[in-house]
mmCIF file of C-alpha atoms and ligand atoms in Angstrom:
data_model
loop_
_atom_site.group_PDB
_atom_site.id
_atom_site.type_symbol
_atom_site.label_atom_id
_atom_site.label_comp_id
_atom_site.label_asym_id
_atom_site.label_seq_id
_atom_site.Cartn_x
_atom_site.Cartn_y
_atom_site.Cartn_z
ATOM 1 C CA UNK F 5 0.068 0.046 0.069
ATOM 2 C CA UNK F 6 1.392 3.174 -1.034
ATOM 3 C CA UNK F 7 1.299 6.436 1.396
ATOM 4 C CA UNK F 8 0.039 9.015 -1.377
ATOM 5 C CA UNK F 9 -0.549 11.661 1.387
ATOM 6 C CA UNK F 10 3.039 11.229 2.461
ATOM 7 C CA UNK F 11 4.468 11.244 -1.004
ATOM 8 C CA UNK F 12 2.421 14.756 -1.838
ATOM 9 C CA UNK F 13 4.038 16.177 1.313
ATOM 10 C CA UNK F 14 7.452 15.032 0.524
ATOM 11 C CA UNK F 15 7.214 16.420 -3.243
ATOM 12 C CA UNK F 16 5.878 19.804 -2.008
ATOM 13 C CA UNK F 17 8.668 20.020 0.362
ATOM 14 C CA UNK F 18 11.415 19.046 -2.060
ATOM 15 C CA UNK F 19 10.280 21.026 -4.956
ATOM 16 C CA UNK F 20 10.620 24.180 -3.227
ATOM 17 C CA UNK F 21 14.189 23.109 -1.878
ATOM 18 C CA UNK F 22 15.542 21.722 -5.308
ATOM 19 C CA UNK F 23 15.810 18.118 -3.806
ATOM 20 C CA UNK F 24 15.245 15.137 -5.915
ATOM 21 C CA UNK F 25 12.952 12.360 -4.277
ATOM 22 C CA UNK F 26 14.117 8.644 -5.191
ATOM 23 C CA UNK F 27 11.363 6.621 -3.911
ATOM 24 C CA UNK F 28 13.003 3.116 -2.949
ATOM 25 C CA UNK F 29 10.859 0.169 -4.009
ATOM 26 C CA UNK F 30 12.816 -2.455 -3.230
ATOM 27 C CA UNK F 31 10.806 -5.728 -2.206
ATOM 28 C CA UNK F 32 7.685 -3.921 -3.310
ATOM 29 C CA UNK F 33 5.423 -5.105 -6.051
ATOM 30 C CA UNK F 34 5.343 -3.319 -9.425
ATOM 31 C CA UNK F 35 1.760 -2.237 -8.826
ATOM 32 C CA UNK F 36 2.951 -0.094 -5.822
ATOM 33 C CA UNK F 37 5.496 1.513 -8.243
ATOM 34 C CA UNK F 38 2.829 2.158 -10.976
ATOM 35 C CA UNK F 39 0.633 3.960 -8.050
ATOM 36 C CA UNK F 40 3.261 6.330 -7.388
ATOM 37 C CA UNK F 41 4.197 6.774 -11.117
ATOM 38 C CA UNK F 42 0.566 7.645 -11.908
ATOM 39 C CA UNK F 43 0.728 10.274 -9.173
ATOM 40 C CA UNK F 44 3.960 11.621 -11.043
ATOM 41 C CA UNK F 45 6.641 10.154 -9.251
ATOM 42 C CA UNK F 46 9.459 9.110 -11.741
ATOM 43 C CA UNK F 47 12.667 8.527 -9.781
ATOM 44 C CA UNK F 48 12.499 4.816 -8.045
ATOM 45 C CA UNK F 49 15.366 3.150 -6.553
ATOM 46 C CA UNK F 50 15.971 -0.547 -6.319
ATOM 47 C CA UNK F 51 18.735 -2.508 -4.550
ATOM 48 C CA UNK F 52 18.942 -5.805 -6.238
ATOM 49 C CA UNK F 53 19.947 -6.420 -9.893
ATOM 50 C CA UNK F 54 17.535 -9.163 -10.846
ATOM 51 C CA UNK F 55 14.425 -7.447 -9.117
ATOM 52 C CA UNK F 56 15.304 -4.206 -10.884
ATOM 53 C CA UNK F 57 15.674 -5.965 -14.303
ATOM 54 C CA UNK F 58 12.422 -7.582 -13.722
ATOM 55 C CA UNK F 59 10.528 -4.490 -12.685
ATOM 56 C CA UNK F 60 12.139 -2.466 -15.491
ATOM 57 C CA UNK F 61 10.440 -4.697 -18.189
ATOM 58 C CA UNK F 62 6.745 -4.466 -16.726
ATOM 59 C CA UNK F 63 6.982 -0.535 -16.058
ATOM 60 C CA UNK F 64 6.835 2.327 -18.231
ATOM 61 C CA UNK F 65 9.822 3.143 -20.018
ATOM 62 C CA UNK F 66 10.323 6.676 -18.607
ATOM 63 C CA UNK F 67 10.992 5.709 -15.024
ATOM 64 C CA UNK F 68 14.373 6.805 -14.110
ATOM 65 C CA UNK F 69 15.686 3.656 -12.515
ATOM 66 C CA UNK F 70 18.354 4.354 -9.688
ATOM 67 C CA UNK F 71 20.645 1.472 -8.533
ATOM 68 C CA UNK F 72 21.432 2.090 -4.947
ATOM 69 C CA UNK F 73 22.480 -1.597 -3.532
ATOM 70 C CA UNK F 74 25.776 -3.018 -3.568
ATOM 71 C CA UNK F 75 26.851 -3.766 -7.263
ATOM 72 C CA UNK F 76 28.983 -6.637 -8.283
ATOM 73 C CA UNK F 77 30.858 -6.162 -11.662
ATOM 74 C CA UNK F 78 29.709 -9.234 -13.036
ATOM 75 C CA UNK F 79 25.997 -7.954 -12.897
ATOM 76 C CA UNK F 80 26.482 -4.552 -14.474
ATOM 77 C CA UNK F 81 25.305 -6.089 -17.832
ATOM 78 C CA UNK F 82 21.752 -6.807 -16.760
ATOM 79 C CA UNK F 83 21.007 -3.015 -16.088
ATOM 80 C CA UNK F 84 23.465 -0.855 -18.121
ATOM 81 C CA UNK F 85 20.949 -0.655 -21.140
ATOM 82 C CA UNK F 86 18.530 1.348 -19.170
ATOM 83 C CA UNK F 87 19.751 2.375 -15.608
ATOM 84 C CA UNK F 88 19.593 6.065 -15.055
ATOM 85 C CA UNK F 89 22.055 6.519 -11.887
ATOM 86 C CA UNK F 90 24.096 4.151 -10.019
ATOM 87 C CA UNK F 91 24.902 5.461 -6.559
ATOM 88 C CA UNK F 92 27.103 2.766 -5.308
ATOM 89 C CA UNK F 93 30.389 2.748 -7.011
ATOM 90 C CA UNK F 94 32.892 1.495 -4.560
ATOM 91 C CA UNK F 95 35.678 0.404 -6.620
ATOM 92 C CA UNK F 96 37.570 1.473 -9.712
ATOM 93 C CA UNK F 97 37.209 -1.891 -11.174
ATOM 94 C CA UNK F 98 33.424 -1.463 -11.036
ATOM 95 C CA UNK F 99 33.576 2.049 -12.685
ATOM 96 C CA UNK F 100 35.794 0.237 -15.569
ATOM 97 C CA UNK F 101 33.274 -2.390 -16.033
ATOM 98 C CA UNK F 102 30.077 0.282 -15.913
ATOM 99 C CA UNK F 103 31.999 2.152 -18.871
ATOM 100 C CA UNK F 104 32.542 -1.408 -20.853
ATOM 101 C CA UNK F 105 28.738 -2.032 -20.613
ATOM 102 C CA UNK F 106 27.743 1.406 -21.245
ATOM 103 C CA UNK F 107 29.760 1.376 -24.452
ATOM 104 C CA UNK F 108 28.382 -1.994 -25.340
ATOM 105 C CA UNK F 109 24.968 -0.353 -24.794
ATOM 106 C CA UNK F 110 25.743 2.874 -26.719
ATOM 107 C CA UNK F 111 25.037 4.997 -23.601
ATOM 108 C CA UNK F 112 26.734 7.270 -21.271
ATOM 109 C CA UNK F 113 25.925 6.218 -17.622
ATOM 110 C CA UNK F 114 25.899 8.391 -14.504
ATOM 111 C CA UNK F 115 27.328 7.307 -11.389
ATOM 112 C CA UNK F 116 28.005 8.467 -7.730
ATOM 113 C CA UNK F 117 30.764 7.306 -5.518
ATOM 114 C CA UNK F 118 29.608 5.866 -2.543
ATOM 115 C CA UNK F 119 31.770 7.190 0.510
ATOM 116 C CA UNK F 120 31.722 4.800 3.443
ATOM 117 C CA UNK F 121 31.077 7.023 6.617
ATOM 118 C CA UNK F 122 29.005 5.033 9.094
ATOM 119 C CA UNK F 123 30.717 3.079 11.958
ATOM 120 C CA UNK F 124 29.420 -0.107 10.829
ATOM 121 C CA UNK F 125 31.442 -2.693 9.417
ATOM 122 C CA UNK F 126 28.844 -4.116 7.043
ATOM 123 C CA UNK F 127 28.530 -0.908 4.890
ATOM 124 C CA UNK F 128 29.856 -0.786 1.413
ATOM 125 C CA UNK F 129 31.791 2.018 0.233
ATOM 126 C CA UNK F 130 35.144 3.858 0.042
ATOM 127 C CA UNK F 131 36.616 6.076 2.813
ATOM 128 C CA UNK F 132 38.022 9.433 1.928
ATOM 129 C CA UNK F 133 41.630 8.150 1.275
ATOM 130 C CA UNK F 134 40.247 5.493 -0.994
ATOM 131 C CA UNK F 135 38.196 7.925 -3.050
ATOM 132 C CA UNK F 136 41.384 10.259 -3.592
ATOM 133 C CA UNK F 137 43.140 7.139 -4.832
ATOM 134 C CA UNK F 138 40.112 6.329 -6.943
ATOM 135 C CA UNK F 139 40.406 10.080 -8.445
ATOM 136 C CA UNK F 140 44.062 9.606 -9.199
ATOM 137 C CA UNK F 141 43.225 6.394 -11.267
ATOM 138 C CA UNK F 142 40.329 8.038 -13.042
ATOM 139 C CA UNK F 143 42.553 11.149 -13.917
ATOM 140 C CA UNK F 144 44.907 8.975 -15.492
ATOM 141 C CA UNK F 145 42.426 6.938 -17.469
ATOM 142 C CA UNK F 146 39.685 9.156 -18.032
ATOM 143 C CA UNK F 147 40.372 9.193 -21.667
ATOM 144 C CA UNK F 148 39.223 5.542 -21.897
ATOM 145 C CA UNK F 149 36.138 6.319 -19.562
ATOM 146 C CA UNK F 150 34.249 8.536 -21.739
ATOM 147 C CA UNK F 151 30.854 6.398 -21.335
ATOM 148 C CA UNK F 152 30.757 7.061 -17.452
ATOM 149 C CA UNK F 153 30.033 10.629 -15.839
ATOM 150 C CA UNK F 154 30.865 10.908 -12.090
ATOM 151 C CA UNK F 155 27.980 12.888 -10.868
ATOM 152 C CA UNK F 156 28.443 13.100 -7.252
ATOM 153 C CA UNK F 157 28.705 11.141 -3.779
ATOM 154 C CA UNK F 158 26.367 8.820 -2.215
ATOM 155 C CA UNK F 159 26.426 8.147 1.670
ATOM 156 C CA UNK F 160 24.537 6.425 4.719
ATOM 157 C CA UNK F 161 24.657 7.560 8.283
ATOM 158 C CA UNK F 162 25.125 5.086 10.988
ATOM 159 C CA UNK F 163 21.860 3.431 11.709
ATOM 160 C CA UNK F 164 21.104 5.105 15.387
ATOM 161 C CA UNK F 165 18.880 6.997 17.380
ATOM 162 C CA UNK F 166 21.687 9.433 18.022
ATOM 163 C CA UNK F 167 20.520 12.589 16.159
ATOM 164 C CA UNK F 168 23.666 14.452 16.661
ATOM 165 C CA UNK F 169 25.845 11.631 15.278
ATOM 166 C CA UNK F 170 23.740 11.277 12.142
ATOM 167 C CA UNK F 171 24.004 15.004 11.767
ATOM 168 C CA UNK F 172 27.841 15.000 12.180
ATOM 169 C CA UNK F 173 28.104 12.262 9.667
ATOM 170 C CA UNK F 174 26.155 13.986 6.707
ATOM 171 C CA UNK F 175 27.871 17.097 7.625
ATOM 172 C CA UNK F 176 31.250 15.246 6.906
ATOM 173 C CA UNK F 177 29.726 13.735 3.895
ATOM 174 C CA UNK F 178 28.648 17.153 2.364
ATOM 175 C CA UNK F 179 31.794 18.579 3.058
ATOM 176 C CA UNK F 180 33.716 15.892 1.507
ATOM 177 C CA UNK F 181 31.196 16.411 -1.365
ATOM 178 C CA UNK F 182 31.696 20.417 -1.405
ATOM 179 C CA UNK F 183 35.649 19.719 -1.282
ATOM 180 C CA UNK F 184 35.676 17.401 -4.152
ATOM 181 C CA UNK F 185 33.325 19.719 -6.105
ATOM 182 C CA UNK F 186 35.311 22.715 -5.553
ATOM 183 C CA UNK F 187 39.028 21.253 -5.902
ATOM 184 C CA UNK F 188 38.879 18.410 -8.057
ATOM 185 C CA UNK F 189 38.801 18.122 -11.734
ATOM 186 C CA UNK F 190 37.056 14.473 -11.681
ATOM 187 C CA UNK F 191 33.737 14.636 -12.611
ATOM 188 C CA UNK F 192 33.632 18.161 -13.717
ATOM 189 C CA UNK F 193 31.128 19.839 -14.912
ATOM 190 C CA UNK F 194 28.700 17.077 -13.694
ATOM 191 C CA UNK F 195 29.611 16.681 -9.828
ATOM 192 C CA UNK F 196 26.586 18.046 -8.350
ATOM 193 C CA UNK F 197 24.616 15.301 -6.508
ATOM 194 C CA UNK F 198 24.882 14.550 -2.839
ATOM 195 C CA UNK F 199 22.714 11.547 -2.036
ATOM 196 C CA UNK F 200 22.119 11.261 1.539
ATOM 197 C CA UNK F 201 19.182 10.516 3.595
ATOM 198 C CA UNK F 202 16.259 7.848 4.120
ATOM 199 C CA UNK F 203 12.866 7.770 5.725
ATOM 200 C CA UNK F 204 14.539 8.064 9.344
ATOM 201 C CA UNK F 205 16.849 11.145 8.618
ATOM 202 C CA UNK F 206 16.067 12.661 5.311
ATOM 203 C CA UNK F 207 15.043 15.962 7.206
ATOM 204 C CA UNK F 208 18.763 16.215 8.691
ATOM 205 C CA UNK F 209 20.249 15.165 5.446
ATOM 206 C CA UNK F 210 18.721 18.082 3.833
ATOM 207 C CA UNK F 211 19.508 20.528 6.476
ATOM 208 C CA UNK F 212 23.275 19.120 6.062
ATOM 209 C CA UNK F 213 23.286 19.823 2.152
ATOM 210 C CA UNK F 214 21.793 16.682 0.775
ATOM 211 C CA UNK F 215 20.013 17.385 -2.711
ATOM 212 C CA UNK F 216 18.914 13.790 -3.238
ATOM 213 C CA UNK F 217 17.322 11.673 -0.759
ATOM 214 C CA UNK F 218 16.273 7.973 -1.046
ATOM 215 C CA UNK F 219 13.001 7.015 0.747
ATOM 216 C CA UNK F 220 11.267 3.818 0.942
ATOM 217 C CA UNK F 221 9.479 2.766 4.138
ATOM 218 C CA UNK F 222 7.682 6.182 4.484
ATOM 219 C CA UNK F 223 6.375 5.836 1.018
ATOM 220 C CA UNK F 224 5.593 2.147 0.568
ATOM 221 C CA UNK F 225 5.403 0.807 4.221
ATOM 222 C CA UNK F 226 7.619 -1.156 6.143
ATOM 223 C CA UNK F 227 9.573 -4.098 4.447
HETATM 224 C C1 LIG Z 318 16.370 0.492 1.610
HETATM 225 C C2 LIG Z 318 17.334 1.897 1.380
HETATM 226 C C3 LIG Z 318 16.699 3.069 1.409
HETATM 227 C C4 LIG Z 318 15.481 3.469 2.045
HETATM 228 O O1 LIG Z 318 15.272 2.996 3.421
HETATM 229 P P1 LIG Z 318 13.972 3.620 4.319
HETATM 230 O O2 LIG Z 318 14.369 3.436 5.546
HETATM 231 O O3 LIG Z 318 12.929 2.573 3.794
HETATM 232 O O4 LIG Z 318 13.452 4.769 3.767
HETATM 233 C C5 LIG Z 318 17.792 4.146 1.004
HETATM 234 N N1 LIG Z 318 18.885 3.952 0.725
HETATM 235 C C6 LIG Z 318 19.469 2.570 0.643
HETATM 236 C C7 LIG Z 318 20.546 2.615 0.118
HETATM 237 C C8 LIG Z 318 18.352 1.515 0.994
HETATM 238 O O5 LIG Z 318 19.217 0.417 0.777
#
C-alpha cells in the first residue's frame, strides 16, 4: 500500500528546496510503483539487480531507475541498457566495468561514488582516502572512460537513534562532497549530486546539504 499523502508532502517540500526524491521500491510489487508513477513520481530506487531488471520490463519506459544496492561487476550488464543513475560505485574496477557495458549499450551512464562513513563494518563504500586514490586512477585513465560520468557522492549515516551523530556524519559527507566539487577536476562539470538521507533521517540530510534523498518505508510501508 502506497502512502499518497506522504508522497505529496515530500514532493511539496522537496520541490521548493531543489531536492530530488528517489522512491525506494525494493521488495515492493510493481503495482505499488505504478501507483506512485500515476501520481507523477519518476525516480525509483532498487537494491537488487534481478529484481530491478524484472520490474523495469513491466513498468513505463520513462521511469528513471536508480541503482542503490551493492553492485557486483559481473551484474552490471543486466542494468546497463536502461539504468539512470548508479549510486554505489565503490571500486575503480566497477567503474571500468560500467564504462565497458555502457559502451556496449551505446550509452553514457551517470554514477555516484559511495562514501563509507557509518561506523558499521557491514556497509559498503570507499573512505575519503580510497576516494582520493580512485580519483587518481580516474584522472590517469579518463580518456578511456568516456561512457561514464561521475556526478557526485552517495552516503549513509550510521543506523542509530543518536541524532547528533547522524548530523555529524551527514555534515562530513557533504563537506567532502563540496571539497571534491570545488577542488577536483574529476567529474566536472557534472559533479553536483549529494545523495544522503532515508525515511528516518532525510530531514537532517537536507539540512546538512543533501540534494537527493532515498525514501522507502515512508512511502511504501515497512518491509
Ligand atoms: C532501503 C534503502 C533506502 C530506503 O530506506 P527507508 O528506511 O525504507 O527509507 C535508502 N537507501 C538505501 C541505500 C537503501 O538500501
